[in-house]
Every structure is written in C-alpha cells, then in structure tokens.
mmCIF file of C-alpha atoms and ligand atoms in Angstrom:
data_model
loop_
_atom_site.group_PDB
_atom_site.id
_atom_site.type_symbol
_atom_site.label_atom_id
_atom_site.label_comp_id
_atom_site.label_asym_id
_atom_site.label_seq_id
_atom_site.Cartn_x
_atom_site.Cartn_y
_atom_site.Cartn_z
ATOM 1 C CA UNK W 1 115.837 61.897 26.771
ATOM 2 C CA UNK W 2 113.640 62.786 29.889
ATOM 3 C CA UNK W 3 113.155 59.260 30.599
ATOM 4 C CA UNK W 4 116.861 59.133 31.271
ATOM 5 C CA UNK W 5 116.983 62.636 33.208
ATOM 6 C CA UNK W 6 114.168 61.402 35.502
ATOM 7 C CA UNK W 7 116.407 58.333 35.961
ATOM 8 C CA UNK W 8 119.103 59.561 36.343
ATOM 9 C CA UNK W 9 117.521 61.742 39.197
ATOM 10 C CA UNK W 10 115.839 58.618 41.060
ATOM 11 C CA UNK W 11 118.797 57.162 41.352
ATOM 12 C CA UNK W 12 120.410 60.447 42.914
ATOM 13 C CA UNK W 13 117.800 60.318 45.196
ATOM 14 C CA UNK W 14 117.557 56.980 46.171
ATOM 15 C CA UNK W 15 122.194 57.650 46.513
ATOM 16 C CA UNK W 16 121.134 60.475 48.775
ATOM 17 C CA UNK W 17 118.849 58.783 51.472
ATOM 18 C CA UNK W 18 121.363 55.932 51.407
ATOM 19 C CA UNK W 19 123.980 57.637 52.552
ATOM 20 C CA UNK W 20 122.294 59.529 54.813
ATOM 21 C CA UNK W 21 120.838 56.422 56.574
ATOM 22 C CA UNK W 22 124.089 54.985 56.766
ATOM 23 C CA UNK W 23 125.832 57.608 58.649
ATOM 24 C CA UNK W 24 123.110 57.673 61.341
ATOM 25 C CA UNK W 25 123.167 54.320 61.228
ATOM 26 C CA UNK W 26 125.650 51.276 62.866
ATOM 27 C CA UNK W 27 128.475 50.016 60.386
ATOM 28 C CA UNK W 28 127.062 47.635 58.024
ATOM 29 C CA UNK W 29 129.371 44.241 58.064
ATOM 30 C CA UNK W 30 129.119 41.082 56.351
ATOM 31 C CA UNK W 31 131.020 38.277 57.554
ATOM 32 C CA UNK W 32 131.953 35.794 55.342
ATOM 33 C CA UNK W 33 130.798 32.829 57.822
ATOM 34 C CA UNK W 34 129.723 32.114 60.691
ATOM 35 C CA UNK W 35 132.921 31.383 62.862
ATOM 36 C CA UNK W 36 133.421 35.179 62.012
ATOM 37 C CA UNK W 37 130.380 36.804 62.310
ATOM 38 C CA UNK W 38 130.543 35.553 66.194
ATOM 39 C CA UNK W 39 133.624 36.911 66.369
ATOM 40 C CA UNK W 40 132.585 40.204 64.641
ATOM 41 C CA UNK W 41 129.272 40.160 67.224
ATOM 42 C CA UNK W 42 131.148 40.249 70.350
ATOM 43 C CA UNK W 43 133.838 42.877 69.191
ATOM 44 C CA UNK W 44 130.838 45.268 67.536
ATOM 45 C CA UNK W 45 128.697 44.397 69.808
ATOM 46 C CA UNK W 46 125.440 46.973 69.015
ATOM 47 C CA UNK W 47 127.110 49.261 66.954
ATOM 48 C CA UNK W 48 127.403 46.506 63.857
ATOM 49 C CA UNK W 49 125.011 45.214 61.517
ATOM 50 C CA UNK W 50 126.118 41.734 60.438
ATOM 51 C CA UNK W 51 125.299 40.283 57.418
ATOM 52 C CA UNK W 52 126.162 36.228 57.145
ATOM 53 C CA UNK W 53 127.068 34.604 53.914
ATOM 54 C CA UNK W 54 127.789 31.256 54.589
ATOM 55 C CA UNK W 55 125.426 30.683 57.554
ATOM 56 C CA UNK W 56 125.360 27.689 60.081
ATOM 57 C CA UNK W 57 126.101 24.302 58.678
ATOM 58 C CA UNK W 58 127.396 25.430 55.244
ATOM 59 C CA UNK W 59 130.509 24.669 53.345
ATOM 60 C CA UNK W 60 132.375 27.632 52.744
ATOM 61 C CA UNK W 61 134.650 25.589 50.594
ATOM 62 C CA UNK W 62 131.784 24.163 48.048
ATOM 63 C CA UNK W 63 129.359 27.998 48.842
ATOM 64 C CA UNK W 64 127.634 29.388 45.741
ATOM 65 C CA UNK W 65 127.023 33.214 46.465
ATOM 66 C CA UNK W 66 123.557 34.342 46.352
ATOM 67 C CA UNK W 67 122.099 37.462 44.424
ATOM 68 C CA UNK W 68 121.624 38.746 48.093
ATOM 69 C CA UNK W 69 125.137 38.195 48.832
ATOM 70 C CA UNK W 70 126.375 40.960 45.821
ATOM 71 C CA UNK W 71 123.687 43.204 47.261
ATOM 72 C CA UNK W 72 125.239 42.887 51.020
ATOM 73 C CA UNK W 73 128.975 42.799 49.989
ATOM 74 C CA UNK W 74 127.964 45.973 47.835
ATOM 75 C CA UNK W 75 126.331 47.914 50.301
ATOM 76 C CA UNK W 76 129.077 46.941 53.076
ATOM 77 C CA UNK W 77 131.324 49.234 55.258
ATOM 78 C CA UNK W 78 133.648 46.469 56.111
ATOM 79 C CA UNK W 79 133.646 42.580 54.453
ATOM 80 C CA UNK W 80 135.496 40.016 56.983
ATOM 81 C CA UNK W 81 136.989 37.273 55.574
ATOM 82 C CA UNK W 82 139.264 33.938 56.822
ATOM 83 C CA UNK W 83 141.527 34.175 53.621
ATOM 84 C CA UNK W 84 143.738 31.128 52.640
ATOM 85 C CA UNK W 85 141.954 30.574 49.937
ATOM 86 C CA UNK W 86 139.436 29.101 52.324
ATOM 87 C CA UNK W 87 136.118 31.295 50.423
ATOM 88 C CA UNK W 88 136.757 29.961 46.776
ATOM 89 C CA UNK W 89 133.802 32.056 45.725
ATOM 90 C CA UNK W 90 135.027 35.416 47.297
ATOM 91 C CA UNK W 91 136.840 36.936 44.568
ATOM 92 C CA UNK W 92 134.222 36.334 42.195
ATOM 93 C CA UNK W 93 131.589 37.554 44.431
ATOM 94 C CA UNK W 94 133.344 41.201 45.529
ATOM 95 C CA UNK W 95 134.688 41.743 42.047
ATOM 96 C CA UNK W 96 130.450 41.392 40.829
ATOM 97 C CA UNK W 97 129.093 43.245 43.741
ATOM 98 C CA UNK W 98 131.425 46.584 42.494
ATOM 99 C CA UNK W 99 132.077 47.280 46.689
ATOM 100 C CA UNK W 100 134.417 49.970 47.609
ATOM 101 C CA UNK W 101 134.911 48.582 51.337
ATOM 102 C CA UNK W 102 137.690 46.925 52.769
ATOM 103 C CA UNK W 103 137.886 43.329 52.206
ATOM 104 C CA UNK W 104 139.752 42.217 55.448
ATOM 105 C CA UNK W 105 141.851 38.757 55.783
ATOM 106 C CA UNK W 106 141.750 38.137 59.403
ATOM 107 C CA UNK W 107 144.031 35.708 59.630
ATOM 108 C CA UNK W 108 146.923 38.108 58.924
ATOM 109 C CA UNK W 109 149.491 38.084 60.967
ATOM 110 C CA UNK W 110 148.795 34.923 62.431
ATOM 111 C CA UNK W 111 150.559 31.440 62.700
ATOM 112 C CA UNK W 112 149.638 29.751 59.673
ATOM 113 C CA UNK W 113 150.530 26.061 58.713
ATOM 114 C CA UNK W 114 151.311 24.555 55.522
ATOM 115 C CA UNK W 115 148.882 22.550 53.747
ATOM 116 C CA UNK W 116 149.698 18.843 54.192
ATOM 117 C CA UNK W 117 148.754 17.974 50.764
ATOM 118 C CA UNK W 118 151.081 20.613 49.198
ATOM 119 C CA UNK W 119 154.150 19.855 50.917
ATOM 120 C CA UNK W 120 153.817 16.128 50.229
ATOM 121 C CA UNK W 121 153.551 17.440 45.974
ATOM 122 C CA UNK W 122 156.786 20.060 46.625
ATOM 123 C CA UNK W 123 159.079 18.633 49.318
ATOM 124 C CA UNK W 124 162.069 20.342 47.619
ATOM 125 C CA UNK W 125 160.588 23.494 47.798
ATOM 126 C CA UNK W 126 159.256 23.441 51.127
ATOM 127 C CA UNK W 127 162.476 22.565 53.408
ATOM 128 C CA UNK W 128 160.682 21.168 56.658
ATOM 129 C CA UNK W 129 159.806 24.150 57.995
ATOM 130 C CA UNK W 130 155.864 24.310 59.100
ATOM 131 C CA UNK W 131 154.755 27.307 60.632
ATOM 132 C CA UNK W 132 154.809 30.672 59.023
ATOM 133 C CA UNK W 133 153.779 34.087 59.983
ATOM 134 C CA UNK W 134 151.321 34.687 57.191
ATOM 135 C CA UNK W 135 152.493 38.292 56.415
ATOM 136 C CA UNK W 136 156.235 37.154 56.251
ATOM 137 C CA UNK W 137 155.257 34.049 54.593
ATOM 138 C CA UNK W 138 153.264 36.710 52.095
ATOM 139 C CA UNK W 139 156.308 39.335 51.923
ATOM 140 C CA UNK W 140 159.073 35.972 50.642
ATOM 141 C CA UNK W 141 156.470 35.215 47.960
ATOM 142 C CA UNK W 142 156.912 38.741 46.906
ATOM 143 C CA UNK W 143 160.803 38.218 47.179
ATOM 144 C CA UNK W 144 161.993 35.512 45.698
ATOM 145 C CA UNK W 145 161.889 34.873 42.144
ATOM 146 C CA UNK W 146 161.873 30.900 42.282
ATOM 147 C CA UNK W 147 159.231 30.702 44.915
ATOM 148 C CA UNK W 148 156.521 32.326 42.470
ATOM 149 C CA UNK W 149 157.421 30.360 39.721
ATOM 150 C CA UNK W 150 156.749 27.399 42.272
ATOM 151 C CA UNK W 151 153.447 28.944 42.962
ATOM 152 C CA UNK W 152 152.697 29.123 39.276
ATOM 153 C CA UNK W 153 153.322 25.270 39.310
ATOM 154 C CA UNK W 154 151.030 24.754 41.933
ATOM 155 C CA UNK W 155 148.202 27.034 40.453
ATOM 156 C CA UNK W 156 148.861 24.705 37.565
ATOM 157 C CA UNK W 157 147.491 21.582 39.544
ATOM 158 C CA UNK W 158 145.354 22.049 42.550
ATOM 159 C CA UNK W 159 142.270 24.142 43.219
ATOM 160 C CA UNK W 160 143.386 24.980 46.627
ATOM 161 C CA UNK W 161 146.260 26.858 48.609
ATOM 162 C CA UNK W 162 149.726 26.262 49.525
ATOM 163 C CA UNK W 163 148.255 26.558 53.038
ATOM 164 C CA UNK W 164 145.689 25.681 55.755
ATOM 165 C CA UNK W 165 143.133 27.673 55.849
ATOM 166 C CA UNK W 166 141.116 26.233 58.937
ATOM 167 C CA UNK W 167 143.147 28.693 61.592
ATOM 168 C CA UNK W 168 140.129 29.301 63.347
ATOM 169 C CA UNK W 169 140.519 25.870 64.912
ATOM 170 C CA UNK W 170 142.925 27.182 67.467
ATOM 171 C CA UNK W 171 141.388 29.539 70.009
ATOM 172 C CA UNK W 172 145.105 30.923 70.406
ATOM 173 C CA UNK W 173 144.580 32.064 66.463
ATOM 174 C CA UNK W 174 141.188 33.630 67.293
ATOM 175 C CA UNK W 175 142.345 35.988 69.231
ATOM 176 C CA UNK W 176 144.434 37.095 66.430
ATOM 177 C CA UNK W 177 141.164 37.041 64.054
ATOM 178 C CA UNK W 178 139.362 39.282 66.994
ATOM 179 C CA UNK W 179 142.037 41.813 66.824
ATOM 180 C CA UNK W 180 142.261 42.451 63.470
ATOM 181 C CA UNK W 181 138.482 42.378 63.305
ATOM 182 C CA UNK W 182 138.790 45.371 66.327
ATOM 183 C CA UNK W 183 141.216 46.979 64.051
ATOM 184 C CA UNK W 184 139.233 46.943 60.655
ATOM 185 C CA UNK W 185 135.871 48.265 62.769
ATOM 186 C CA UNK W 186 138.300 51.501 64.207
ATOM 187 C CA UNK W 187 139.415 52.027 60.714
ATOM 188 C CA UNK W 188 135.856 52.243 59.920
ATOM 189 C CA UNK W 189 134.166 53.634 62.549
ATOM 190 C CA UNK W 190 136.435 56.076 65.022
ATOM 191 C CA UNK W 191 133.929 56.928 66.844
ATOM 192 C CA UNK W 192 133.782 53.524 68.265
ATOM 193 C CA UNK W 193 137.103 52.514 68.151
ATOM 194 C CA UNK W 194 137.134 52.468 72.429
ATOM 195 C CA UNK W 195 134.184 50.489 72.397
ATOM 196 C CA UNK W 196 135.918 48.157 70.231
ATOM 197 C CA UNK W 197 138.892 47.924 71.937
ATOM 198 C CA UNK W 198 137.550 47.145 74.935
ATOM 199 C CA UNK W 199 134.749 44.355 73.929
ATOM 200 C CA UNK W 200 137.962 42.763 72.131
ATOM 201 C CA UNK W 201 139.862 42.926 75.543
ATOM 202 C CA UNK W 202 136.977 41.238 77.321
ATOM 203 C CA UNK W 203 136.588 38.290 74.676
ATOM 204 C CA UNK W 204 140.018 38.061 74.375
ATOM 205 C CA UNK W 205 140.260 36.977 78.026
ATOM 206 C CA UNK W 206 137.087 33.909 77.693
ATOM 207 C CA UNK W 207 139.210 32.984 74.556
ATOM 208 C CA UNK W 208 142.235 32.508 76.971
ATOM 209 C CA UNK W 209 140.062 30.642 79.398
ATOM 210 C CA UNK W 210 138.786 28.661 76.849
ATOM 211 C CA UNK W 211 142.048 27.365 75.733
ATOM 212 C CA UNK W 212 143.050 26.724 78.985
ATOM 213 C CA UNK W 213 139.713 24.723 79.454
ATOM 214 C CA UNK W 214 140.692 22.712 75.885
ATOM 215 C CA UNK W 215 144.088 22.052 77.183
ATOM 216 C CA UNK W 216 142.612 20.465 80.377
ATOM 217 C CA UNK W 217 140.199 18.111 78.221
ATOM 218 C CA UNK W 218 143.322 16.762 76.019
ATOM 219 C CA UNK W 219 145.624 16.139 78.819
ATOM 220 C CA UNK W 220 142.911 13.849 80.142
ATOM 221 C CA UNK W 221 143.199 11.706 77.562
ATOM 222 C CA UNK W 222 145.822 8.684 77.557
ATOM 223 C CA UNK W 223 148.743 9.966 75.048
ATOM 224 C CA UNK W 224 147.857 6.249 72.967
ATOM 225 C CA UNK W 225 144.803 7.300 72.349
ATOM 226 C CA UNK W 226 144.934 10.648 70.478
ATOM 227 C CA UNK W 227 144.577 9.755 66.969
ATOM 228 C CA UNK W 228 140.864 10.119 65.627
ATOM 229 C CA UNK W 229 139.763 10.791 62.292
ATOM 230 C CA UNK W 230 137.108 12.923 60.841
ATOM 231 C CA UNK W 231 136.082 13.519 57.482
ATOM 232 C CA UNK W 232 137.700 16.300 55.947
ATOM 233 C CA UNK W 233 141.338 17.649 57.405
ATOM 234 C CA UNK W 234 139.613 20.432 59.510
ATOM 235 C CA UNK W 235 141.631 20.221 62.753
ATOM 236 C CA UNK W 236 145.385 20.590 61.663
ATOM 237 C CA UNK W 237 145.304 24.176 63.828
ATOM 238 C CA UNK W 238 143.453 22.328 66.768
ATOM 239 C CA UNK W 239 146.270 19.064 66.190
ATOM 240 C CA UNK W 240 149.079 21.711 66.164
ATOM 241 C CA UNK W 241 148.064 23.344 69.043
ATOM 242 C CA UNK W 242 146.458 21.120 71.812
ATOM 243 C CA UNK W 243 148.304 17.407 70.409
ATOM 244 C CA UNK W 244 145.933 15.093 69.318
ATOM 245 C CA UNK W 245 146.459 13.485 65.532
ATOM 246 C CA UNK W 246 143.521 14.101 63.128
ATOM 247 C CA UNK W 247 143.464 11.509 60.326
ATOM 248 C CA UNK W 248 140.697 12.128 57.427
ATOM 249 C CA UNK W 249 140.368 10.815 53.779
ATOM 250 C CA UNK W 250 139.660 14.260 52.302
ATOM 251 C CA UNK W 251 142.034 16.890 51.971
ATOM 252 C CA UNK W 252 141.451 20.568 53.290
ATOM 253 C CA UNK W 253 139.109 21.213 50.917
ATOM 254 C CA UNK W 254 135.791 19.475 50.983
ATOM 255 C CA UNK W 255 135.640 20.288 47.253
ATOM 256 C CA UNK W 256 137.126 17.133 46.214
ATOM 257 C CA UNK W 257 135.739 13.480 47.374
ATOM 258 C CA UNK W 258 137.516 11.073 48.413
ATOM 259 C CA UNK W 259 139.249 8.026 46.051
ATOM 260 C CA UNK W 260 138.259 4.446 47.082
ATOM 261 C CA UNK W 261 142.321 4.644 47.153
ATOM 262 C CA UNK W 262 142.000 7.522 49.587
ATOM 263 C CA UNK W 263 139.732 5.662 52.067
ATOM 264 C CA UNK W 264 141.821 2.265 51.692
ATOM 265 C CA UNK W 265 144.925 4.126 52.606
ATOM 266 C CA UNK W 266 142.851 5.720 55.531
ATOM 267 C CA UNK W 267 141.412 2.248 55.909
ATOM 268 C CA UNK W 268 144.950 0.972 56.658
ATOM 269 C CA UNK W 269 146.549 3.707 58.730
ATOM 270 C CA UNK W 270 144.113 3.469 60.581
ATOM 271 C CA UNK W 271 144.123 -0.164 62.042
ATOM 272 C CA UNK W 272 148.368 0.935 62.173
ATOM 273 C CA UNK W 273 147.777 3.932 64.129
ATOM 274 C CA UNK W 274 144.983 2.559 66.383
ATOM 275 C CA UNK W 275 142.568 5.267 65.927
ATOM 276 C CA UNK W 276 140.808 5.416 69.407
ATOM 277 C CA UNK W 277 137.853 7.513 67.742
ATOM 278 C CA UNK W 278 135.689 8.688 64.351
ATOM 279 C CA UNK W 279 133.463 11.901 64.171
ATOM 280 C CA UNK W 280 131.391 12.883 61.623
ATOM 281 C CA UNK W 281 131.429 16.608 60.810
ATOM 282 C CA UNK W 282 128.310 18.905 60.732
ATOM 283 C CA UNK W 283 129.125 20.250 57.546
ATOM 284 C CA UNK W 284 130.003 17.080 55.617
ATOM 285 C CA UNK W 285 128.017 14.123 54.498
ATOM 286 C CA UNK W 286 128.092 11.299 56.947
ATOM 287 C CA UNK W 287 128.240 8.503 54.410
ATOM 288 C CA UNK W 288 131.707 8.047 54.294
ATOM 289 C CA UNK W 289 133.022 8.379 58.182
ATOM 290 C CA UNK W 290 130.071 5.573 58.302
ATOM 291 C CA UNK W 291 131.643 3.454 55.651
ATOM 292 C CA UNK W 292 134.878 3.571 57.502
ATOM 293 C CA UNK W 293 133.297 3.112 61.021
ATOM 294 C CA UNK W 294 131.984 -0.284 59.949
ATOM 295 C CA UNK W 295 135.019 -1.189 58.127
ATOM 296 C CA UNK W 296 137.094 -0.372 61.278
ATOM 297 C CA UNK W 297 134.809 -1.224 63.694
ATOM 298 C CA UNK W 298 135.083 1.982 65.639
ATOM 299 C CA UNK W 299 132.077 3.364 66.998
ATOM 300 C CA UNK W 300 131.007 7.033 66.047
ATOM 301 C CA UNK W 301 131.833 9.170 68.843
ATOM 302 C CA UNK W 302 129.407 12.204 67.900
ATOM 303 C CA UNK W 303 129.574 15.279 65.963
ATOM 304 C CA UNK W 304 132.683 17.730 65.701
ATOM 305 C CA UNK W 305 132.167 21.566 64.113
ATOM 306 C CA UNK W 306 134.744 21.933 61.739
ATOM 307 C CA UNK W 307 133.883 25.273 59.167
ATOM 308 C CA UNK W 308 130.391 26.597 60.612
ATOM 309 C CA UNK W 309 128.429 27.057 63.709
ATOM 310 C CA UNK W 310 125.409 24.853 64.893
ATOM 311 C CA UNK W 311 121.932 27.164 64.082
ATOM 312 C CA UNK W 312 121.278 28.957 67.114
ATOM 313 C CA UNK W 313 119.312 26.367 69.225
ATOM 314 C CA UNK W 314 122.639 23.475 68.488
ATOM 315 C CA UNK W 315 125.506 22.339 70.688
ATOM 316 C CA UNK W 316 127.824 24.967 68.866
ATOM 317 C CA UNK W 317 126.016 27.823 68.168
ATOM 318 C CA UNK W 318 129.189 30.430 69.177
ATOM 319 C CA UNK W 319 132.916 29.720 69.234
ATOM 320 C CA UNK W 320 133.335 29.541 72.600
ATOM 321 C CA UNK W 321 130.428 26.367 72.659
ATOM 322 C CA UNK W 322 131.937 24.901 69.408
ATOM 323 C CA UNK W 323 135.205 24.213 71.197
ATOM 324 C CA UNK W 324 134.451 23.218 74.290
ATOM 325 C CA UNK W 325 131.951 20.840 72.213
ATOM 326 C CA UNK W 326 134.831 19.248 70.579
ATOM 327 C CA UNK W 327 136.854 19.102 73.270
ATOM 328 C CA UNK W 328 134.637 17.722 75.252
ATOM 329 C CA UNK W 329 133.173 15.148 72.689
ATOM 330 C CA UNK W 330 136.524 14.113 71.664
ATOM 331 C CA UNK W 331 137.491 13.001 75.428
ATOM 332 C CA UNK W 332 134.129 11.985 75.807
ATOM 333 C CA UNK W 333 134.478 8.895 73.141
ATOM 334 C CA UNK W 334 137.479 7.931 74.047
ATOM 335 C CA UNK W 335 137.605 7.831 77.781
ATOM 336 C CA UNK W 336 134.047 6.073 77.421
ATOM 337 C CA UNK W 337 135.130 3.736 74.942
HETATM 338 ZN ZN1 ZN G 401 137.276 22.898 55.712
#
C-alpha cells in the first residue's frame, strides 16, 4: 500500500515538472518525415522543437515506428502528418503512444489526385474526373451511400488509398502544406501565431520562385522527350503540375514489388513511349531501375528524391534543394543525352 502511494506521488511529480518545462519551453512537434519537418522548420522557426520520425532516406510507406517514436508522439503539442494513407504505421503508432495533441493532415484542402492504380480497378465508379479538393472529396464520401460501400470494396483488396498521397511533389501543394502547418502552430501556440504567419509569408514567396524556377527547367526540354521512368510512381503531383510523364513498375506504394509482368509491361511501354530517361530513387533499391536500364539501354541519369530528404550534407537536404535537384537532373539527362 505505501509502495503504491509513493508511486503514485513520483509520478505526480515527475507530471508536475513536465508541464512546467513545457510551458516555458518552445512547442514540442514531431513531423512525420522529413519533407515536413523542413516545412515545419521554416514556419516555427526557433520557437519549435522538431522531432523526425521517418528521417532522411527512409520509406515512409514500408517505416516501422520506434519505441522512441510513442515516447515523442506522446509527449507532442502538435503531430504533422502528409495523410493519404501515405504513413501506414501512423494510426497504430498515435493510438499506442495515448497522445492528446492534434494529429494534423496537411494536405487538407489541397488538390489531390486519384491514385492511378485505383481508378484502373473502379472505372465505373470513378467517372473521369481527376482532381479533387481533398476536403470536398472527404465531405461526398460522407454523403453518398454507394460511394462508401465502394470504399468498403476497395478496403477489401488493396493496402493502399483511393488516392495519391505524394502531394508534396508539387511546390504549388506545399504551400498549401506550409499554411496549414502555420495554422496548426497558432492553434497551439497564440503567442506566436504573428511569428508564424509571417515566416509562412516569407517561404511561401521562395516556394513561388521555386516553381517558377521548375517551370523554366521543363520548358527546356524538347516536348518528345518528357517521358522518364523511376522506380516507384512518386511524381504524379510533379507530372500533373510541370508536364513531364513519369512511368515506374511499382505502384504508389513501395510496399509491394514489382511482378516480372509489371517490369515486362514497363519493359514494353517503354521502347513505345521512347523514354528519353531512368532515375533511380534515394529511397528505393536500385536493382530494378538497373535491370530495366540494361534491358532498355537507357543510361541512368542520376538520383531523383521522391519521399525523404538527402541527410544534411546531400544534394537535397531541404525542399527547396530537392526540387531544383530534380528539376535540374531531369533536364540534365536528357538534354545531355
Ligand atoms: Zn512513395
């Protein structure tokens, strides 16, 4: 019986201190990976703590959480996440770690496209139309009675959503991702909310130049030579947005390999398309954009980021450098080739 009283008054204690540290100290975030904790960086600037779970180089769509990543999401004031089903380990991981903070999607409210895969398994459900606001998109789910029974069908055979989760991959959609991300940090932390406003304003304005600078790179490059192929379909946002055609034997998810089917269909569209250029991906295993390399006999043209920054001292260690990297690696290969 004491035992428990005296632990039940440690861990008042030990409650106690933590709070009060926290309130003197900045608001504790933990970004899901690390496309969004450079985001989250130059909107909290100094007044954030940011905690990483999927660091640079990982595979958010293959992560296993870490015991250190229930203690983080736990002791968070805010948890940033992509959404789209793009963390498969998220719900897992926040439901374990008990956390009473707000676990933000920050691709709300953005332009989201339709998986490729999914609309090829349900073309009578999905009527041509590609783009969707993800909140209205969201809000018909809620509506219509035949759409969620579709959804049930899907849930019934594939891991992965009815959309693309890679929105980062337009620098248009950032800016979307940096304003909720300003939003979630005032709802958090008045005090800063100016502060917040303002560093989102000024990054805002480099991710406008940026895609500007992206635009320039593509229109460079002859319109018969913009199909290349990567490993994993990564770049519909970036395809969508600045025109090039991305071709890749896996689907958006990296969780599944490719077939020997996949890669001779790839194989084949590929000689019919005239695919000017192949990239591996610095989150993927090279083995297989090798394979196809040699049986295509196009040359490697480099490394694209798809899902993760380069570690700090790489080509692509923030969003700005990742996609001016691919930009400029993608015109690179094919105007030298
Ligand atoms: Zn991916």
């Amino acid at each position: 019986m004491s035992r428990l009283i005296k632990l039940a008054a440690a861990v008042s204690v030990i409650t106690l201190a933590h709070t009060a540290m926290a309130s003197a100290e900045n608001l504790k975030v933990v970004a899901s990976f690390s496309i969004i904790a450079d985001f989250a960086k130059n909107v909290g600037g100094d007044r954030v703590d940011i905690t990483t779970l999927v660091g640079p180089n990982g595979d958010a769509h293959v992560y296993e959480p870490k015991p250190a990543d229930a203690a983080a999401v736990a002791a968070a004031d805010v948890v940033l996440v992509n959404g789209l089903q793009f963390e498969g380990f998220l719900q897992r991981l926040v439901e374990a770690s008990g956390t009473k903070a707000p676990v933000v999607e920050l691709t709300k409210g953005g332009e989201v496209l339709k998986n490729a895969e999914e609309e090829h398994h349900h073309d009578e459900a999905s009527e041509g139309e590609q783009k969707h606001e993800h909140e209205a998109a969201e809000a018909g789910h809620d509506q219509h009675a035949e759409e969620g029974q579709e959804h049930a069908n899907e849930e019934a055979h594939h891991d992965h959503g009815e959309f693309d989760p890679h929105a980062w991959q337009s620098a248009h959609n950032a800016e979307i991702y940096v304003k909720n991300i300003a939003d979630a940090f005032c709802a958090a932390d008045a005090a800063g909310c100016d502060t917040y406003r303002a560093n989102a304003e000024a990054y805002g304005q480099k991710l406008e130049a940026l895609e500007a600078e992206i635009k320039a790179a593509v229109a460079e490059i002859p319109e018969d030579k913009r199909v290349i192929i990567t490993s994993h379909d990564a770049f519909k946002y970036f395809e969508h947005e600045y025109g090039l055609k991305f071709l890749a034997p896996e689907g958006v998810s990296t969780e599944s390999e490719a077939s020997a089917a996949d890669v001779a269909a790839l194989i084949k569209q590929v000689k019919e398309d005239r695919a000017a250029a192949i990239f591996v991906e610095n989150i993927t295993n090279q083995r297989l954009i090798e394979q196809i390399a040699s049986e295509t006999g196009i040359k490697v043209g480099g490394t694209l980021y798809s899902d993760a920054l380069s570690d700090e001292g790489g080509q692509a260690a923030t969003y700005i450098d990742m996609m001016e990297h691919n930009a400029n690696t993608i015109k690179g290969a094919i105007l030298g080739s």
